Short mmCIF file of C-alpha atoms in Angstrom, two decimals:
data_model
loop_
_atom_site.label_atom_id
_atom_site.label_comp_id
_atom_site.label_asym_id
_atom_site.label_seq_id
_atom_site.Cartn_x
_atom_site.Cartn_y
_atom_site.Cartn_z
CA UNK A 419 0.00 0.00 0.00
CA UNK A 420 1.03 3.58 -0.53
CA UNK A 421 2.29 5.13 2.69
CA UNK A 422 2.16 8.90 2.99
CA UNK A 423 4.55 9.93 5.77
CA UNK A 424 2.62 12.15 8.18
CA UNK A 425 5.34 13.40 10.51
CA UNK A 426 6.16 16.79 8.94
CA UNK A 427 2.99 18.50 10.11
CA UNK A 428 2.95 21.87 11.84
CA UNK A 429 0.25 20.72 14.25
CA UNK A 430 3.08 18.71 15.88
CA UNK A 431 4.92 20.93 18.36
CA UNK A 432 8.46 20.01 17.31
CA UNK A 433 7.67 20.56 13.64
CA UNK A 434 6.09 23.95 14.40
CA UNK A 435 9.22 24.93 16.31
CA UNK A 436 11.50 23.79 13.50
CA UNK A 437 9.35 25.62 10.95
CA UNK A 438 9.46 28.87 12.95
CA UNK A 439 13.21 28.55 13.60
CA UNK A 440 13.90 27.47 9.99
CA UNK A 441 15.75 24.44 11.39
CA UNK A 442 16.63 22.70 8.14
CA UNK A 443 18.58 19.85 9.74
CA UNK A 444 15.59 18.82 11.87
CA UNK A 445 13.13 18.81 8.95
CA UNK A 446 15.59 16.99 6.68
CA UNK A 447 16.08 14.29 9.30
CA UNK A 448 12.29 13.91 9.60
CA UNK A 449 12.18 13.49 5.83
CA UNK A 450 15.01 10.99 5.76
CA UNK A 451 13.72 8.68 8.50
CA UNK A 452 10.29 8.50 6.85
CA UNK A 453 11.56 7.78 3.36
CA UNK A 454 13.99 5.17 4.68
CA UNK A 455 11.10 3.56 6.58
CA UNK A 456 9.14 3.13 3.35
CA UNK A 457 7.06 6.27 2.78
CA UNK A 458 6.06 6.77 -0.86
CA UNK A 459 5.32 10.47 -0.34
CA UNK A 460 6.24 12.98 2.36
CA UNK A 461 3.23 14.90 3.61
CA UNK A 462 4.19 18.53 4.24
CA UNK A 463 1.87 20.69 6.34
CA UNK A 464 2.81 24.27 7.25
CA UNK A 465 -0.46 25.26 8.92
CA UNK A 466 0.76 27.08 12.01
CA UNK A 467 -2.58 28.83 12.46
CA UNK A 468 -0.85 32.17 12.05
CA UNK A 469 1.74 33.66 9.69
CA UNK A 470 2.19 32.97 5.99
CA UNK A 471 1.29 29.33 5.22
CA UNK A 472 2.42 29.76 1.64
CA UNK A 473 5.90 30.87 2.66
CA UNK A 474 6.07 28.09 5.27
CA UNK A 475 5.08 25.33 2.86
CA UNK A 476 7.44 26.68 0.23
CA UNK A 477 10.29 26.50 2.76
CA UNK A 478 9.34 22.91 3.72
CA UNK A 479 9.27 21.83 0.06
CA UNK A 480 12.63 23.42 -0.67
CA UNK A 481 14.17 22.06 2.53
CA UNK A 482 13.23 18.40 1.96
CA UNK A 483 14.10 18.62 -1.75
CA UNK A 484 17.54 20.01 -0.90
CA UNK A 485 18.10 16.74 0.96
CA UNK A 486 17.00 14.74 -2.09
CA UNK A 487 13.42 13.91 -1.07
CA UNK A 488 11.27 15.11 -3.94
CA UNK A 489 8.06 13.02 -3.78
CA UNK A 490 5.78 15.35 -1.91
CA UNK A 491 2.21 15.48 -0.67
CA UNK A 492 1.24 19.14 -0.29
CA UNK A 493 -1.04 19.25 2.73
CA UNK A 494 -3.17 22.36 2.57
CA UNK A 495 -6.83 23.21 2.05
CA UNK A 496 -5.87 26.64 0.68
CA UNK A 497 -5.87 26.85 -3.12
CA UNK A 498 -3.60 29.91 -3.18
CA UNK A 499 -1.00 28.12 -1.06
CA UNK A 500 -1.14 25.06 -3.32
CA UNK A 501 -0.91 27.21 -6.46
CA UNK A 502 2.32 28.78 -5.17
CA UNK A 503 3.91 25.51 -4.10
CA UNK A 504 2.88 23.09 -6.87
CA UNK A 505 5.45 24.36 -9.42
CA UNK A 506 8.25 23.85 -6.89
CA UNK A 507 7.86 20.08 -6.53
CA UNK A 508 10.58 18.29 -8.52
CA UNK A 509 9.40 14.70 -8.08
CA UNK A 510 5.96 13.09 -7.86
CA UNK A 511 3.28 15.24 -6.32
CA UNK A 512 0.08 14.67 -4.38
CA UNK A 513 -2.45 17.23 -3.14
CA UNK A 514 -3.98 16.66 0.32
CA UNK A 515 -6.84 17.54 0.12
CA UNK A 516 -10.00 18.66 -1.60
CA UNK A 517 -13.55 18.20 -0.33
CA UNK A 518 -17.01 19.01 -1.66
CA UNK A 519 -17.70 22.21 0.27
CA UNK A 520 -19.06 24.38 -2.55
CA UNK A 521 -16.85 27.45 -2.31
CA UNK A 522 -13.70 25.44 -1.54
CA UNK A 523 -14.26 22.98 -4.38
CA UNK A 524 -14.84 25.84 -6.83
CA UNK A 525 -11.55 27.42 -5.74
CA UNK A 526 -9.66 24.11 -5.90
CA UNK A 527 -10.81 22.55 -9.18
CA UNK A 528 -8.96 25.01 -11.48
CA UNK A 529 -5.68 23.78 -9.93
CA UNK A 530 -6.25 20.44 -11.64
CA UNK A 531 -6.18 21.75 -15.23
CA UNK A 532 -3.13 19.99 -16.63
CA UNK A 533 -2.26 18.42 -13.23
CA UNK A 534 -0.65 14.98 -13.53
CA UNK A 535 -0.19 14.09 -9.86
CA UNK A 536 -2.34 12.39 -7.26
CA UNK A 537 -5.00 13.94 -5.04
CA UNK A 538 -6.79 13.10 -1.79
CA UNK A 539 -10.54 13.78 -1.74
CA UNK A 540 -12.46 13.92 1.54
CA UNK A 541 -16.11 12.83 1.50
CA UNK A 542 -17.56 15.89 3.20
CA UNK A 543 -19.44 18.93 1.95
CA UNK A 544 -21.21 21.99 3.36
CA UNK A 545 -23.39 19.70 5.51
CA UNK A 546 -20.28 18.23 7.17
CA UNK A 547 -19.39 14.53 7.21
CA UNK A 548 -22.48 12.50 6.30
CA UNK A 549 -23.65 9.97 8.88
CA UNK A 550 -24.33 7.30 6.26
CA UNK A 551 -22.42 5.37 3.63
CA UNK A 552 -24.60 6.32 0.64
CA UNK A 553 -24.04 10.06 0.98
CA UNK A 554 -20.29 9.56 1.32
CA UNK A 555 -20.39 7.60 -1.95
CA UNK A 556 -22.41 10.42 -3.59
CA UNK A 557 -19.85 12.99 -2.49
CA UNK A 558 -17.03 10.74 -3.69
CA UNK A 559 -18.71 10.56 -7.11
CA UNK A 560 -19.06 14.35 -7.21
CA UNK A 561 -15.37 14.87 -6.42
CA UNK A 562 -14.28 12.29 -8.97
CA UNK A 563 -16.47 13.75 -11.69
CA UNK A 564 -15.05 17.24 -11.07
CA UNK A 565 -11.48 15.92 -11.21
CA UNK A 566 -11.98 13.61 -14.19
CA UNK A 567 -13.54 16.55 -16.13
CA UNK A 568 -10.11 18.19 -15.70
CA UNK A 569 -8.35 15.04 -16.97
CA UNK A 570 -7.14 13.75 -13.61
CA UNK A 571 -6.92 9.95 -13.92
CA UNK A 572 -9.37 7.98 -11.76
CA UNK A 573 -6.52 5.83 -10.42
CA UNK A 574 -4.73 8.97 -9.17
CA UNK A 575 -7.68 9.93 -6.96
CA UNK A 576 -7.53 8.74 -3.32
CA UNK A 577 -10.85 9.09 -1.52
CA UNK A 578 -10.94 9.30 2.27
CA UNK A 579 -14.39 8.50 3.75
CA UNK A 580 -13.28 10.12 7.04
CA UNK A 581 -13.25 7.89 10.10
CA UNK A 582 -14.83 9.47 13.19
CA UNK A 583 -14.46 8.33 16.82
CA UNK A 584 -16.16 5.08 17.85
CA UNK A 585 -16.25 6.45 21.39
CA UNK A 586 -18.77 9.05 20.14
CA UNK A 587 -20.88 6.71 17.99
CA UNK A 588 -20.24 2.95 17.88
CA UNK A 589 -21.17 2.92 14.17
CA UNK A 590 -18.45 5.34 13.11
CA UNK A 591 -15.76 2.76 12.38
CA UNK A 592 -18.08 0.37 10.56
CA UNK A 593 -19.53 3.15 8.41
CA UNK A 594 -16.04 4.21 7.35
CA UNK A 595 -15.10 0.62 6.48
CA UNK A 596 -18.33 0.04 4.55
CA UNK A 597 -17.75 3.31 2.71
CA UNK A 598 -14.30 2.08 1.58
CA UNK A 599 -15.95 -0.99 0.03
CA UNK A 600 -18.90 0.96 -1.42
CA UNK A 601 -16.76 3.72 -2.99
CA UNK A 602 -14.50 1.20 -4.71
CA UNK A 603 -17.55 -0.66 -6.03
CA UNK A 604 -19.25 2.52 -7.24
CA UNK A 605 -16.17 4.04 -8.90
CA UNK A 606 -14.06 1.30 -10.53
CA UNK A 607 -10.35 2.01 -10.41
CA UNK A 608 -10.53 4.74 -7.78
CA UNK A 609 -8.23 4.50 -4.77
CA UNK A 610 -8.88 5.04 -1.08
CA UNK A 611 -6.81 6.44 1.74
CA UNK A 612 -7.23 7.59 5.32
CA UNK A 613 -5.77 9.23 8.33
CA UNK A 614 -6.17 6.90 11.30
CA UNK A 615 -6.04 8.81 14.50
CA UNK A 616 -9.63 10.08 14.76
CA UNK A 617 -11.25 6.68 15.15
CA UNK A 618 -9.65 6.02 18.54
CA UNK A 619 -10.21 9.49 20.00
CA UNK A 620 -11.19 9.35 23.69
CA UNK A 621 -10.06 5.74 24.24
CA UNK A 622 -6.98 4.28 25.96
CA UNK A 623 -4.21 2.56 23.95
CA UNK A 624 -4.99 4.62 20.87
CA UNK A 625 -1.90 3.48 18.93
CA UNK A 626 -2.99 -0.14 19.30
CA UNK A 627 -6.56 0.65 18.19
CA UNK A 628 -5.21 2.57 15.20
CA UNK A 629 -3.14 -0.45 14.16
CA UNK A 630 -6.16 -2.78 14.28
CA UNK A 631 -8.21 -0.21 12.40
CA UNK A 632 -5.57 -0.05 9.66
CA UNK A 633 -5.70 -3.86 9.40
CA UNK A 634 -9.52 -3.81 9.18
CA UNK A 635 -9.36 -1.09 6.50
CA UNK A 636 -6.82 -3.06 4.46
CA UNK A 637 -9.21 -6.00 4.76
CA UNK A 638 -11.84 -3.76 3.12
CA UNK A 639 -9.53 -2.72 0.27
CA UNK A 640 -7.77 0.41 1.57
CA UNK A 641 -5.02 1.43 -0.87
CA UNK A 642 -3.08 4.02 1.09
CA UNK A 643 -2.73 5.58 4.52
CA UNK A 644 -1.36 8.76 6.02
CA UNK A 645 0.70 7.30 8.87
CA UNK A 646 4.03 7.55 10.64
CA UNK A 647 6.18 5.04 8.73
CA UNK A 648 8.75 5.00 11.54
CA UNK A 649 6.10 3.44 13.84
CA UNK A 650 7.22 -0.21 13.58
CA UNK A 651 3.95 -1.40 15.13
CA UNK A 652 1.93 0.39 12.47
CA UNK A 653 4.11 -0.96 9.65
CA UNK A 654 3.69 -4.42 11.19
CA UNK A 655 -0.08 -3.95 11.07
CA UNK A 656 0.02 -2.95 7.40
CA UNK A 657 2.35 -5.77 6.34
CA UNK A 658 0.51 -8.37 8.44
CA UNK A 659 -2.85 -7.42 6.97
CA UNK A 660 -1.45 -7.35 3.42
CA UNK A 661 0.14 -10.77 3.88
CA UNK A 662 -3.03 -12.24 5.40
CA UNK A 663 -5.18 -10.78 2.60
CA UNK A 664 -2.93 -12.20 -0.12
CA UNK A 665 -1.79 -8.72 -1.22
CA UNK A 666 1.86 -9.45 -0.41
CA UNK A 667 2.71 -12.51 -2.48
CA UNK A 668 4.23 -15.18 -0.24
CA UNK A 669 4.69 -12.43 2.37
CA UNK A 670 7.89 -11.20 0.69
CA UNK A 671 7.33 -7.65 1.94
CA UNK A 672 6.59 -8.93 5.45
CA UNK A 673 9.64 -11.19 5.53
CA UNK A 674 11.94 -8.50 4.12
CA UNK A 675 10.76 -5.98 6.71
CA UNK A 676 11.07 -8.58 9.47
CA UNK A 677 14.67 -9.35 8.52
CA UNK A 678 15.46 -5.63 8.40
CA UNK A 679 14.03 -5.21 11.91
CA UNK A 680 11.39 -2.80 10.57
CA UNK A 681 8.35 -4.49 12.11
CA UNK A 682 7.45 -4.87 15.75
CA UNK A 683 4.80 -7.10 17.29
CA UNK N 1124 -17.70 -12.83 20.72
CA UNK N 1125 -17.76 -16.29 22.16
CA UNK N 1126 -14.32 -17.37 23.29
CA UNK N 1127 -13.61 -21.08 23.52
CA UNK N 1128 -10.56 -21.54 25.75
CA UNK N 1129 -8.08 -23.72 23.88
CA UNK N 1130 -5.44 -24.43 26.51
CA UNK N 1131 -6.57 -27.85 27.81
CA UNK N 1132 -5.47 -29.78 24.77
CA UNK N 1133 -3.41 -32.96 24.93
CA UNK N 1134 -1.33 -31.88 21.92
CA UNK N 1135 0.27 -29.42 24.36
CA UNK N 1136 3.13 -31.15 26.19
CA UNK N 1137 2.23 -29.96 29.70
CA UNK N 1138 -1.40 -30.95 29.30
CA UNK N 1139 -0.41 -34.40 28.03
CA UNK N 1140 1.83 -34.82 31.06
CA UNK N 1141 -0.91 -33.72 33.46
CA UNK N 1142 -3.40 -36.02 31.76
CA UNK N 1143 -1.07 -39.02 32.05
CA UNK N 1144 -0.17 -38.19 35.65
CA UNK N 1145 -3.81 -37.40 36.55
CA UNK N 1146 -2.60 -34.06 37.92
CA UNK N 1147 -5.95 -32.55 38.92
CA UNK N 1148 -4.50 -29.35 40.37
CA UNK N 1149 -2.72 -28.47 37.12
CA UNK N 1150 -5.81 -29.03 34.94
CA UNK N 1151 -8.07 -27.18 37.38
CA UNK N 1152 -5.71 -24.20 37.35
CA UNK N 1153 -5.74 -24.22 33.53
CA UNK N 1154 -9.55 -24.19 33.70
CA UNK N 1155 -9.67 -21.37 36.24
CA UNK N 1156 -7.29 -18.99 34.47
CA UNK N 1157 -9.20 -19.38 31.20
CA UNK N 1158 -12.65 -18.86 32.71
CA UNK N 1159 -11.43 -15.87 34.70
CA UNK N 1160 -9.94 -14.41 31.50
CA UNK N 1161 -13.33 -14.54 29.79
CA UNK N 1162 -13.73 -17.94 28.12
CA UNK N 1163 -17.36 -18.92 27.51
CA UNK N 1164 -16.50 -22.60 27.13
CA UNK N 1165 -13.50 -24.71 28.07
CA UNK N 1166 -12.28 -26.83 25.19
CA UNK N 1167 -11.19 -30.25 26.48
CA UNK N 1168 -9.06 -32.44 24.22
CA UNK N 1169 -7.71 -35.77 25.44
CA UNK N 1170 -6.19 -36.97 22.17
CA UNK N 1171 -2.86 -38.36 23.31
CA UNK N 1172 -2.48 -40.42 20.15
CA UNK N 1173 -2.41 -43.57 22.27
CA UNK N 1174 -4.38 -44.95 25.19
CA UNK N 1175 -8.08 -44.59 25.92
CA UNK N 1176 -9.29 -41.18 24.69
CA UNK N 1177 -12.71 -41.80 26.17
CA UNK N 1178 -11.31 -42.41 29.62
CA UNK N 1179 -9.02 -39.39 29.28
CA UNK N 1180 -11.77 -37.00 28.20
CA UNK N 1181 -14.06 -38.32 30.94
CA UNK N 1182 -11.34 -37.57 33.50
CA UNK N 1183 -10.85 -34.03 32.10
CA UNK N 1184 -14.60 -33.33 32.24
CA UNK N 1185 -14.89 -34.59 35.82
CA UNK N 1186 -11.76 -32.74 36.88
CA UNK N 1187 -12.78 -29.31 35.63
CA UNK N 1188 -16.37 -29.78 36.83
CA UNK N 1189 -15.11 -30.68 40.31
CA UNK N 1190 -13.56 -27.19 40.34
CA UNK N 1191 -16.89 -25.63 39.32
CA UNK N 1192 -16.24 -25.13 35.59
CA UNK N 1193 -19.13 -26.84 33.85
CA UNK N 1194 -19.43 -25.13 30.44
CA UNK N 1195 -17.51 -27.51 28.26
CA UNK N 1196 -16.53 -27.93 24.63
CA UNK N 1197 -15.85 -31.62 24.02
CA UNK N 1198 -13.01 -31.71 21.50
CA UNK N 1199 -13.01 -35.05 19.73
CA UNK N 1200 -13.71 -36.37 16.26
CA UNK N 1201 -14.64 -39.77 17.70
CA UNK N 1202 -18.38 -40.35 18.05
CA UNK N 1203 -17.94 -43.12 20.62
CA UNK N 1204 -15.84 -40.84 22.84
CA UNK N 1205 -18.41 -38.07 22.56
CA UNK N 1206 -21.28 -40.46 23.29
CA UNK N 1207 -19.58 -41.50 26.54
CA UNK N 1208 -18.75 -37.99 27.69
CA UNK N 1209 -21.83 -35.99 26.66
CA UNK N 1210 -24.03 -37.19 29.54
CA UNK N 1211 -21.35 -36.12 32.06
CA UNK N 1212 -21.43 -32.41 31.23
CA UNK N 1213 -23.38 -30.52 33.91
CA UNK N 1214 -23.41 -27.05 32.30
CA UNK N 1215 -23.62 -25.84 28.71
CA UNK N 1216 -22.08 -28.13 26.15
CA UNK N 1217 -20.46 -27.73 22.75
CA UNK N 1218 -19.14 -30.43 20.41
CA UNK N 1219 -15.90 -29.72 18.54
CA UNK N 1220 -16.21 -30.91 15.80
CA UNK N 1221 -18.03 -32.55 12.95
CA UNK N 1222 -17.11 -32.38 9.26
CA UNK N 1223 -18.60 -33.73 6.06
CA UNK N 1224 -16.41 -36.79 5.53
CA UNK N 1225 -19.08 -39.36 4.69
CA UNK N 1226 -18.35 -42.12 7.17
CA UNK N 1227 -17.55 -39.70 10.00
CA UNK N 1228 -20.67 -37.62 9.45
CA UNK N 1229 -22.85 -40.74 9.39
CA UNK N 1230 -21.35 -41.81 12.71
CA UNK N 1231 -21.72 -38.34 14.24
CA UNK N 1232 -25.22 -37.26 13.24
CA UNK N 1233 -27.12 -39.70 15.54
CA UNK N 1234 -25.45 -37.95 18.52
CA UNK N 1235 -27.54 -34.87 17.73
CA UNK N 1236 -30.94 -36.52 18.27
CA UNK N 1237 -32.26 -34.57 21.23
CA UNK N 1238 -29.01 -32.60 21.61
CA UNK N 1239 -29.55 -29.03 22.86
CA UNK N 1240 -25.97 -27.73 22.89
CA UNK N 1241 -23.74 -26.05 20.35
CA UNK N 1242 -21.58 -27.66 17.68
CA UNK N 1243 -18.58 -26.72 15.54
CA UNK N 1244 -18.74 -27.81 11.89
CA UNK N 1245 -15.62 -27.84 9.72
CA UNK N 1246 -16.06 -27.21 6.00
CA UNK N 1247 -14.18 -30.22 4.75
CA UNK N 1248 -15.22 -33.57 3.31
CA UNK N 1249 -13.63 -36.63 1.77
CA UNK N 1250 -11.93 -34.43 -0.83
CA UNK N 1251 -10.18 -32.46 1.94
CA UNK N 1252 -10.47 -28.69 2.43
CA UNK N 1253 -11.83 -27.12 -0.77
CA UNK N 1254 -9.65 -24.49 -2.43
CA UNK N 1255 -12.58 -22.21 -3.16
CA UNK N 1256 -15.26 -20.34 -1.24
CA UNK N 1257 -18.28 -21.81 -3.04
CA UNK N 1258 -17.48 -25.41 -2.12
CA UNK N 1259 -16.92 -24.46 1.52
CA UNK N 1260 -20.37 -22.87 1.50
CA UNK N 1261 -21.86 -26.04 -0.06
CA UNK N 1262 -20.28 -28.19 2.66
CA UNK N 1263 -21.51 -25.76 5.32
CA UNK N 1264 -25.04 -26.11 3.94
CA UNK N 1265 -24.76 -29.89 4.00
CA UNK N 1266 -23.63 -29.91 7.64
CA UNK N 1267 -26.36 -27.48 8.67
CA UNK N 1268 -29.07 -29.46 6.90
CA UNK N 1269 -27.96 -32.68 8.62
CA UNK N 1270 -27.99 -30.97 12.03
CA UNK N 1271 -31.24 -29.06 11.55
CA UNK N 1272 -32.93 -32.31 10.50
CA UNK N 1273 -32.09 -33.49 14.02
CA UNK N 1274 -33.54 -30.30 15.54
CA UNK N 1275 -30.25 -28.55 16.31
CA UNK N 1276 -30.95 -24.82 16.15
CA UNK N 1277 -29.20 -22.95 13.33
CA UNK N 1278 -27.89 -20.36 15.80
CA UNK N 1279 -26.17 -23.13 17.80
CA UNK N 1280 -24.10 -24.20 14.78
CA UNK N 1281 -20.62 -22.66 14.48
CA UNK N 1282 -19.06 -23.20 11.08
CA UNK N 1283 -15.29 -23.04 10.66
CA UNK N 1284 -14.17 -22.51 7.04
CA UNK N 1285 -10.64 -23.64 8.00
CA UNK N 1286 -7.86 -21.12 7.52
CA UNK N 1287 -4.75 -22.55 5.85
CA UNK N 1288 -1.25 -21.01 5.77
CA UNK N 1289 -0.71 -17.89 3.65
CA UNK N 1290 2.93 -18.90 3.39
CA UNK N 1291 1.79 -21.88 1.27
CA UNK N 1292 -0.76 -20.02 -0.87
CA UNK N 1293 -1.24 -16.24 -0.62
CA UNK N 1294 -4.99 -16.68 -1.21
CA UNK N 1295 -5.54 -18.89 1.84
CA UNK N 1296 -6.35 -16.11 4.29
CA UNK N 1297 -8.60 -14.20 1.91
CA UNK N 1298 -10.55 -17.33 0.95
CA UNK N 1299 -11.19 -18.09 4.62
CA UNK N 1300 -12.39 -14.53 5.25
CA UNK N 1301 -14.61 -14.50 2.17
CA UNK N 1302 -16.03 -17.87 3.25
CA UNK N 1303 -17.01 -16.37 6.63
CA UNK N 1304 -19.02 -13.67 4.82
CA UNK N 1305 -20.46 -16.09 2.24
CA UNK N 1306 -21.54 -18.72 4.78
CA UNK N 1307 -23.37 -16.15 6.90
CA UNK N 1308 -25.10 -14.79 3.81
CA UNK N 1309 -26.08 -18.25 2.56
CA UNK N 1310 -27.33 -19.56 5.92
CA UNK N 1311 -29.08 -16.78 7.85
CA UNK N 1312 -28.60 -17.04 11.61
CA UNK N 1313 -25.71 -19.49 11.50
CA UNK N 1314 -22.58 -18.67 13.47
CA UNK N 1315 -18.91 -18.92 12.54
CA UNK N 1316 -15.80 -19.79 14.50
CA UNK N 1317 -12.15 -20.62 13.88
CA UNK N 1318 -8.88 -21.76 15.23
CA UNK N 1319 -6.23 -19.23 14.32
CA UNK N 1320 -2.82 -20.76 14.36
CA UNK N 1321 -2.71 -22.41 10.91
CA UNK N 1322 -2.83 -19.19 8.90
CA UNK N 1323 0.59 -18.00 10.13
CA UNK N 1324 2.37 -21.35 9.79
CA UNK N 1325 5.93 -20.94 8.48
CA UNK N 1326 6.17 -17.19 9.16
CA UNK N 1327 7.96 -15.23 11.91
CA UNK N 1328 5.99 -13.42 14.66
CA UNK N 1329 3.10 -15.87 14.39
CA UNK N 1330 1.31 -14.58 17.48
CA UNK N 1331 1.17 -11.10 15.99
CA UNK N 1332 -0.10 -12.39 12.64
CA UNK N 1333 -2.76 -14.44 14.46
CA UNK N 1334 -3.96 -11.32 16.29
CA UNK N 1335 -4.34 -9.36 13.04
CA UNK N 1336 -6.08 -12.32 11.45
CA UNK N 1337 -8.56 -12.46 14.32
CA UNK N 1338 -9.26 -8.74 13.83
CA UNK N 1339 -9.77 -9.24 10.08
CA UNK N 1340 -12.11 -12.18 10.75
CA UNK N 1341 -14.15 -10.15 13.24
CA UNK N 1342 -14.37 -7.48 10.55
CA UNK N 1343 -15.95 -10.17 8.32
CA UNK N 1344 -18.47 -11.21 10.97
CA UNK N 1345 -16.70 -13.98 12.92
CA UNK N 1346 -18.80 -14.91 15.98
CA UNK N 1347 -16.42 -17.04 18.00
CA UNK N 1348 -12.83 -18.21 18.21
CA UNK N 1349 -10.89 -21.05 19.76
CA UNK N 1350 -8.07 -19.09 21.39
CA UNK N 1351 -6.03 -18.77 24.55
CA UNK N 1352 -8.03 -16.24 26.60
CA UNK N 1353 -5.05 -15.63 28.88
CA UNK N 1354 -3.14 -14.17 25.89
CA UNK N 1355 -3.70 -10.46 26.62
CA UNK N 1356 -2.55 -9.49 23.13
CA UNK N 1357 -5.15 -11.77 21.54
CA UNK N 1358 -7.92 -10.47 23.81
CA UNK N 1359 -6.81 -6.93 22.92
CA UNK N 1360 -7.17 -7.84 19.22
CA UNK N 1361 -10.69 -9.19 19.77
CA UNK N 1362 -11.88 -6.25 21.88
CA UNK N 1363 -10.22 -3.69 19.60
CA UNK N 1364 -11.85 -5.15 16.50
CA UNK N 1365 -15.23 -5.43 18.21
CA UNK N 1366 -15.04 -1.81 19.40
CA UNK N 1367 -13.95 -0.58 15.98
CA UNK N 1368 -16.72 -2.55 14.24
CA UNK N 1369 -19.42 -1.17 16.56
CA UNK N 1370 -20.03 -4.58 18.15
CA UNK N 1371 -19.02 -3.37 21.61
CA UNK N 1372 -21.34 -0.46 22.33
CA UNK N 1373 -19.31 2.58 23.35
CA UNK N 1374 -16.39 0.20 23.87
CA UNK N 1375 -17.64 -0.82 27.32
CA UNK N 1376 -16.06 -4.28 27.01
CA UNK N 1377 -12.79 -2.75 25.84
CA UNK N 1378 -12.71 -0.16 28.62
CA UNK N 1379 -13.63 -2.70 31.31
CA UNK N 1380 -10.87 -5.06 30.16
CA UNK N 1381 -8.41 -2.17 29.95
CA UNK N 1382 -9.15 -1.07 33.53
CA UNK N 1383 -8.78 -4.69 34.71
CA UNK N 1384 -5.37 -4.91 33.00
CA UNK N 1385 -6.64 -7.71 30.75
CA UNK N 1386 -5.54 -6.24 27.43
CA UNK N 1387 -2.06 -5.58 26.16
CA UNK N 1388 -0.99 -3.51 23.17
#
């Protein structure tokens, strides 16, 4: 599965500090450890909540590229920020994320004229995150049709049906998992992805719950996840589930990672 | 989910020794720790490969019942052994197992005249374990029809589609999981169960793989498992998956086990 390395995110205190202090060495190390651990893309998020996000994201892109890491997932919901940073990316590029809120989608879609990278689409609109599977599928179809009209390939679109906490509503996890299955049935060739941390909000041993949730999602066909690839327990969950589902032929990936000491029970 | 405690099994060296030595204290302790850890039934297997299985199983039943543990899963494929031991069980009873091998099934079915307990049915016949889902469903239907004809309730039948090692064939895990879904769709009300250890045969970190496989199976609707309930990692897998699937309302079971120190990340 495609792993998007989540660590370089300004909502994390140490990343915010490094971003403010322009600590290149710290950011480059964060890039290196994630790519060495198996990330396909580095998610870069410069949302400090104040200051110039565009300047911050530009600095992050340039900093990780200077160290040779050029496959980048630009993590911003601001079309102006993305417009500034997209031309800077030297390798493969991913946009994280668009959703179906009317004004935001209208601002975002023009970015995809001539775009050849990947994109994450969240199944929410002006009504918020729908409580049911069917409406998430409808929103997914709307996002895909807007992107495909601009010549984005279906297989480059990663839909995230947005997992919410099971502590709030016991159905939240199941609805997310059913939405993964339903979206892939409704839109042949489309991919799915997710962040994992919300589902376990409010419960003890969240990292463990997140690992089991990743396994369950892989069981439902999840293609990608925004995770910390240096978390050996999480990588173990992904490789175990892929091996058990027959997605890792003869468990080669599992065995290779085991021998390299990259997975942890 | 219904946990069948697997520890009292004569294929384990220490159990075989205790069975030969008639070490009541050891067997009773094995019963106690499993029931305290949350087992619904105690699986009792006296298959030493030599000697009188009937006498051995009778002794196991009497020994655990003497300590107050009377909900018993009689683990034998021998109809004569089961016939001897069934009348001894004072609490709830389960038979583990029947399958569709012609001569064995013919010998087993008369046991179910007037039987009011539960039963495990393995989806194999004289051809062995089928390589595909459809044939496992067919065998499941055959077993259920034979049992229902003898007035066993559908909801007391636990079908095990028999997980085989993914190291041998990458499709083995997926076929088992798809069979769980297909059997429950084909036979409304029927339950499913499984042993877990085969799937990880030949791979490193088998206990971890077994935990993820249990989670995946719960995601597919698994109702029961033959496991070691004192394995806190395995219980964590079961409770995590149940909470994430919305089967443990507001994660009460998970939180209770967490506070009691019964789960381990």
